One Martini backbone bead per residue (centre of mass of N, CA, C, O) as a GRO file, in nm:
protein
  147
    1PRO     BB    1   0.099   0.033   0.016
    2SER     BB    2   0.026   0.386  -0.037
    3LEU     BB    3   0.185   0.667   0.091
    4THR     BB    4   0.228   1.009   0.093
    5ARG     BB    5   0.484   1.188   0.153
    6ASN     BB    6   0.433   1.511   0.245
    7ALA     BB    7   0.122   1.479   0.284
    8THR     BB    8  -0.206   1.588   0.299
    9ARG     BB    9  -0.451   1.412   0.503
   10SER     BB   10  -0.729   1.211   0.521
   11LEU     BB   11  -0.900   0.951   0.725
   12ARG     BB   12  -1.103   0.692   0.624
   13SER     BB   13  -1.318   0.471   0.689
   14GLY     BB   14  -1.377   0.157   0.548
   15ASN     BB   15  -1.674   0.095   0.721
   16TYR     BB   16  -1.724   0.422   0.792
   17THR     BB   17  -1.769   0.662   0.544
   18THR     BB   18  -1.830   0.922   0.758
   19ARG     BB   19  -1.557   0.851   0.900
   20TYR     BB   20  -1.284   1.018   1.078
   21TRP     BB   21  -1.004   1.121   1.162
   22GLN     BB   22  -0.973   1.281   1.495
   23GLU     BB   23  -0.871   1.532   1.698
   24GLN     BB   24  -0.942   1.496   2.060
   25SER     BB   25  -0.778   1.592   2.313
   26ALA     BB   26  -0.517   1.427   2.177
   27LEU     BB   27  -0.713   1.222   2.058
   28LEU     BB   28  -0.807   0.946   1.853
   29ASN     BB   29  -1.090   0.963   1.649
   30LEU     BB   30  -1.433   0.867   1.483
   31PRO     BB   31  -1.600   1.089   1.343
   32VAL     BB   32  -1.813   1.280   1.186
   33VAL     BB   33  -1.739   1.420   0.858
   34THR     BB   34  -1.827   1.721   0.685
   35SER     BB   35  -1.889   1.998   0.492
   36SER     BB   36  -2.041   2.120   0.769
   37SER     BB   37  -1.809   2.134   0.922
   38THR     BB   38  -1.591   2.282   1.091
   39THR     BB   39  -1.287   2.407   1.058
   40ALA     BB   40  -1.172   2.273   1.313
   41GLU     BB   41  -1.265   1.985   1.242
   42LYS     BB   42  -1.108   1.968   0.975
   43GLN     BB   43  -0.825   2.020   1.093
   44ALA     BB   44  -0.849   1.765   1.297
   45ALA     BB   45  -0.872   1.580   1.006
   46THR     BB   46  -0.564   1.669   0.946
   47PHE     BB   47  -0.264   1.525   0.794
   48THR     BB   48   0.084   1.445   0.799
   49VAL     BB   49   0.288   1.256   0.599
   50VAL     BB   50   0.575   1.075   0.713
   51ALA     BB   51   0.851   0.961   0.795
   52GLY     BB   52   0.960   0.747   1.002
   53LEU     BB   53   1.122   0.787   1.299
   54ALA     BB   54   1.239   0.472   1.312
   55ASP     BB   55   1.153   0.438   0.990
   56ALA     BB   56   1.170   0.553   0.665
   57ASN     BB   57   0.981   0.310   0.546
   58ALA     BB   58   0.777   0.428   0.714
   59TYR     BB   59   0.528   0.592   0.933
   60SER     BB   60   0.417   0.922   1.009
   61LEU     BB   61   0.196   1.148   1.199
   62ARG     BB   62   0.077   1.486   1.175
   63ASP     BB   63  -0.027   1.766   1.301
   64ALA     BB   64  -0.063   2.107   1.281
   65ALA     BB   65   0.134   2.137   1.550
   66GLY     BB   66   0.351   1.876   1.522
   67ASN     BB   67   0.229   1.636   1.630
   68TYR     BB   68   0.231   1.289   1.709
   69LEU     BB   69   0.134   0.987   1.632
   70ARG     BB   70   0.063   0.759   1.899
   71HIS     BB   71   0.115   0.509   2.133
   72TYR     BB   72  -0.065   0.507   2.456
   73SER     BB   73  -0.190   0.271   2.616
   74PHE     BB   74  -0.312   0.184   2.320
   75ARG     BB   75  -0.361   0.483   2.240
   76GLY     BB   76  -0.444   0.727   2.026
   77ARG     BB   77  -0.206   1.001   2.011
   78PHE     BB   78  -0.085   1.342   2.067
   79ASP     BB   79   0.266   1.433   2.058
   80ALA     BB   80   0.555   1.547   2.138
   81ASN     BB   81   0.871   1.515   2.049
   82ASP     BB   82   1.124   1.384   2.284
   83GLY     BB   83   1.368   1.205   2.131
   84THR     BB   84   1.302   0.921   2.183
   85SER     BB   85   1.294   0.593   2.095
   86THR     BB   86   1.014   0.530   2.200
   87PHE     BB   87   0.863   0.746   2.050
   88ALA     BB   88   0.945   0.670   1.765
   89LYS     BB   89   0.814   0.387   1.777
   90ASP     BB   90   0.521   0.480   1.861
   91ALA     BB   91   0.523   0.677   1.576
   92THR     BB   92   0.543   0.404   1.407
   93PHE     BB   93   0.423   0.279   1.085
   94ILE     BB   94   0.306   0.006   0.897
   95ALA     BB   95   0.202  -0.049   0.583
   96ARG     BB   96  -0.101  -0.212   0.499
   97THR     BB   97  -0.332  -0.386   0.352
   98GLY     BB   98  -0.655  -0.342   0.307
   99THR     BB   99  -1.009  -0.421   0.255
  100VAL     BB  100  -1.022  -0.170   0.073
  101ALA     BB  101  -0.987   0.025  -0.171
  102GLY     BB  102  -0.701   0.214  -0.081
  103SER     BB  103  -0.635   0.085   0.183
  104VAL     BB  104  -0.498   0.105   0.523
  105ARG     BB  105  -0.282  -0.047   0.751
  106PHE     BB  106  -0.158   0.005   1.095
  107GLU     BB  107   0.141  -0.105   1.207
  108SER     BB  108   0.322  -0.152   1.465
  109TYR     BB  109   0.657  -0.123   1.506
  110ASN     BB  110   0.688  -0.230   1.829
  111TYR     BB  111   0.407  -0.418   1.770
  112PRO     BB  112   0.379  -0.679   1.624
  113GLY     BB  113   0.034  -0.737   1.533
  114TYR     BB  114  -0.038  -0.441   1.581
  115TYR     BB  115  -0.329  -0.228   1.534
  116LEU     BB  116  -0.501   0.014   1.409
  117ARG     BB  117  -0.828   0.070   1.558
  118HIS     BB  118  -1.169   0.080   1.586
  119TYR     BB  119  -1.341   0.151   1.908
  120ASN     BB  120  -1.589   0.333   1.986
  121TYR     BB  121  -1.452   0.563   1.806
  122GLU     BB  122  -1.161   0.463   1.882
  123LEU     BB  123  -0.812   0.472   1.870
  124ARG     BB  124  -0.625   0.167   1.865
  125VAL     BB  125  -0.385  -0.070   1.983
  126GLU     BB  126  -0.414  -0.406   1.859
  127ALA     BB  127  -0.437  -0.729   1.853
  128THR     BB  128  -0.485  -0.951   1.638
  129ASP     BB  129  -0.773  -1.187   1.577
  130GLY     BB  130  -0.826  -1.264   1.254
  131THR     BB  131  -1.064  -1.097   1.173
  132ASP     BB  132  -1.253  -0.921   0.958
  133LEU     BB  133  -1.339  -0.695   1.151
  134PHE     BB  134  -1.062  -0.605   1.236
  135ARG     BB  135  -0.965  -0.529   0.950
  136GLN     BB  136  -1.192  -0.321   0.896
  137ASP     BB  137  -1.133  -0.141   1.159
  138GLY     BB  138  -0.816  -0.103   1.024
  139SER     BB  139  -0.928   0.054   0.770
  140PHE     BB  140  -0.785   0.325   0.567
  141VAL     BB  141  -0.852   0.616   0.363
  142PRO     BB  142  -0.673   0.816   0.178
  143VAL     BB  143  -0.761   1.160   0.148
  144THR     BB  144  -0.856   1.447   0.093
  145ALA     BB  145  -0.821   1.713   0.262
  146TRP     BB  146  -1.019   1.916   0.462
  147ALA     BB  147  -0.758   2.146   0.516
   0.00000   0.00000   0.00000
């Protein structure tokens, strides 16, 4: 799967097509975002794809403030890069093929077999259970940025 580095994108759920990644109080959630959403909501649903902090062949994602998506206590959240190797690994994801056309699954760099997936419209890093539902809940389509 291909993500374009240094490109600004929004990420749409592969199985809930009106729902998008959105930063809410530094946490990554999956609310409905539409053309009538506020400018702030659209900006919070827009991210920059960059080379992975721990592995340039993988990916990291930044919000508009320059904070990085990482997993912390298995929850997707945005924090400033503190320069540690732990942070770099927590903020690096390997792109895997998703379940719908053009979609990507994000495997944790430092927890192989753990993927970003939505559960109760929150993004978490969880061990795959091998089910189709798990793969669908972890598939996201990079689309034109909302903001």
